[in-house]
């Protein structure tokens, strides 16, 4: 099955409201032609919560989809510091990320919590971007495949096949993310994406083929095209390199120019 070509970035805890607005404007300007030439391309950005309202008002989401970096699974209640799906609905967002490695490993979220968030995303009509990835230690013990399979099986538990068009997966090996990350070898990334594809098939059969799987973790201008052309990688989820609109637009243009997808 032919899936779309995905490019996205999580802005993490960077960029204030004005910086987010000007970044999105510049990115839209620099990618407009690419979007028109590649109607099967999906571009998305996840700004900080405080920037989301302004971003949503000032961005044409037919060009750049916007999403939230996290979400509570409850609609309302005694959950100090959390943001509910109902609040995000007011902002006209398409996408909610669930289980980014920093949520799992800095803030201690569990697979079961990520599952509750994915179910809440489905209930409220968001696309849920479930992030998965093994730690360096898990890789060292040779259990990366088992970790990924568990994260997928628990993360998607209870999600009906009819809702799979609202599920995206991002594979981000924890040891490859951020300033101290080591980029995953392209062959390794492809191999793990194959495990993801097999696990999805096992759970849902052919219905799972609609679910895209993106690669993230130290994607840069040097490795982006080689990652992008891998058969089981549907797109790139880019951190640092994408936070400069010119560089991100250049990376996307390079990938699309390979013409191999
Ligand atoms: P990075 O971030 O590209 O800066 O490694 C990836 C991510 O956290 O999604």
mmCIF file of N, CA and C and ligand atoms in Angstrom, residues 10 12 97 100-102 172 176-179 181 216-219 237-241 243, ligand 1:
data_model
loop_
_atom_site.group_PDB
_atom_site.id
_atom_site.type_symbol
_atom_site.label_atom_id
_atom_site.label_comp_id
_atom_site.label_asym_id
_atom_site.label_seq_id
_atom_site.Cartn_x
_atom_site.Cartn_y
_atom_site.Cartn_z
ATOM 1 N N UNK A 10 8.772 18.277 16.304
ATOM 2 C CA UNK A 10 8.303 18.605 17.642
ATOM 3 C C UNK A 10 9.216 19.733 18.130
ATOM 4 N N UNK A 12 9.485 20.863 21.011
ATOM 5 C CA UNK A 12 9.843 20.653 22.421
ATOM 6 C C UNK A 12 9.612 21.939 23.235
ATOM 7 N N UNK A 97 0.634 14.163 19.956
ATOM 8 C CA UNK A 97 1.724 13.209 20.149
ATOM 9 C C UNK A 97 1.568 12.538 21.515
ATOM 10 N N UNK A 100 6.294 10.547 23.693
ATOM 11 C CA UNK A 100 7.653 10.925 23.275
ATOM 12 C C UNK A 100 8.652 10.409 24.311
ATOM 13 N N UNK A 101 9.836 10.102 23.891
ATOM 14 C CA UNK A 101 10.817 9.504 24.805
ATOM 15 C C UNK A 101 11.048 10.371 26.045
ATOM 16 N N UNK A 102 10.959 11.704 25.878
ATOM 17 C CA UNK A 102 11.151 12.553 27.063
ATOM 18 C C UNK A 102 9.965 12.429 28.030
ATOM 19 N N UNK A 172 11.591 6.218 17.482
ATOM 20 C CA UNK A 172 12.712 7.074 17.866
ATOM 21 C C UNK A 172 13.536 6.344 18.921
ATOM 22 N N UNK A 176 19.283 7.619 20.271
ATOM 23 C CA UNK A 176 19.584 8.402 19.067
ATOM 24 C C UNK A 176 19.051 9.835 19.148
ATOM 25 N N UNK A 177 18.303 10.128 20.218
ATOM 26 C CA UNK A 177 17.614 11.423 20.294
ATOM 27 C C UNK A 177 18.449 12.500 20.982
ATOM 28 N N UNK A 178 18.381 13.710 20.441
ATOM 29 C CA UNK A 178 18.906 14.885 21.139
ATOM 30 C C UNK A 178 20.402 15.110 21.004
ATOM 31 N N UNK A 179 20.892 16.135 21.724
ATOM 32 C CA UNK A 179 22.298 16.554 21.582
ATOM 33 C C UNK A 179 23.295 15.436 21.864
ATOM 34 N N UNK A 181 22.621 12.279 21.356
ATOM 35 C CA UNK A 181 22.195 11.103 20.590
ATOM 36 C C UNK A 181 23.206 10.695 19.529
ATOM 37 N N UNK A 216 12.634 8.953 13.737
ATOM 38 C CA UNK A 216 13.179 10.156 14.359
ATOM 39 C C UNK A 216 14.360 9.827 15.253
ATOM 40 N N UNK A 217 15.190 10.821 15.511
ATOM 41 C CA UNK A 217 16.385 10.636 16.350
ATOM 42 C C UNK A 217 17.614 11.014 15.556
ATOM 43 N N UNK A 218 18.102 12.251 15.805
ATOM 44 C CA UNK A 218 19.304 12.757 15.119
ATOM 45 C C UNK A 218 19.213 12.659 13.596
ATOM 46 N N UNK A 219 18.040 12.900 13.056
ATOM 47 C CA UNK A 219 17.951 13.018 11.598
ATOM 48 C C UNK A 219 18.677 14.315 11.229
ATOM 49 N N UNK A 237 10.821 12.354 11.309
ATOM 50 C CA UNK A 237 10.382 13.164 12.437
ATOM 51 C C UNK A 237 11.657 13.805 12.988
ATOM 52 N N UNK A 238 11.777 15.104 12.757
ATOM 53 C CA UNK A 238 13.079 15.757 12.928
ATOM 54 C C UNK A 238 13.031 16.734 14.101
ATOM 55 N N UNK A 239 14.048 16.705 14.918
ATOM 56 C CA UNK A 239 14.141 17.657 16.027
ATOM 57 C C UNK A 239 14.999 18.847 15.636
ATOM 58 N N UNK A 240 16.192 18.910 16.239
ATOM 59 C CA UNK A 240 17.051 20.109 16.127
ATOM 60 C C UNK A 240 17.206 20.666 14.713
ATOM 61 N N UNK A 241 17.441 19.789 13.745
ATOM 62 C CA UNK A 241 17.731 20.272 12.388
ATOM 63 C C UNK A 241 16.508 20.974 11.773
ATOM 64 N N UNK A 243 14.416 22.978 13.392
ATOM 65 C CA UNK A 243 13.972 24.202 14.084
ATOM 66 C C UNK A 243 14.428 25.468 13.381
HETATM 67 P P1 LIG B 1 16.535 15.226 17.419
HETATM 68 O O1 LIG B 1 15.116 15.022 18.162
HETATM 69 O O2 LIG B 1 16.269 15.187 15.928
HETATM 70 O O3 LIG B 1 17.006 16.559 17.882
HETATM 71 O O4 LIG B 1 17.413 14.100 17.845
HETATM 72 C C1 LIG B 1 14.243 14.028 17.763
HETATM 73 C C2 LIG B 1 13.030 13.998 18.645
HETATM 74 O O5 LIG B 1 13.128 14.107 19.869
HETATM 75 O O6 LIG B 1 11.909 13.836 18.127
#
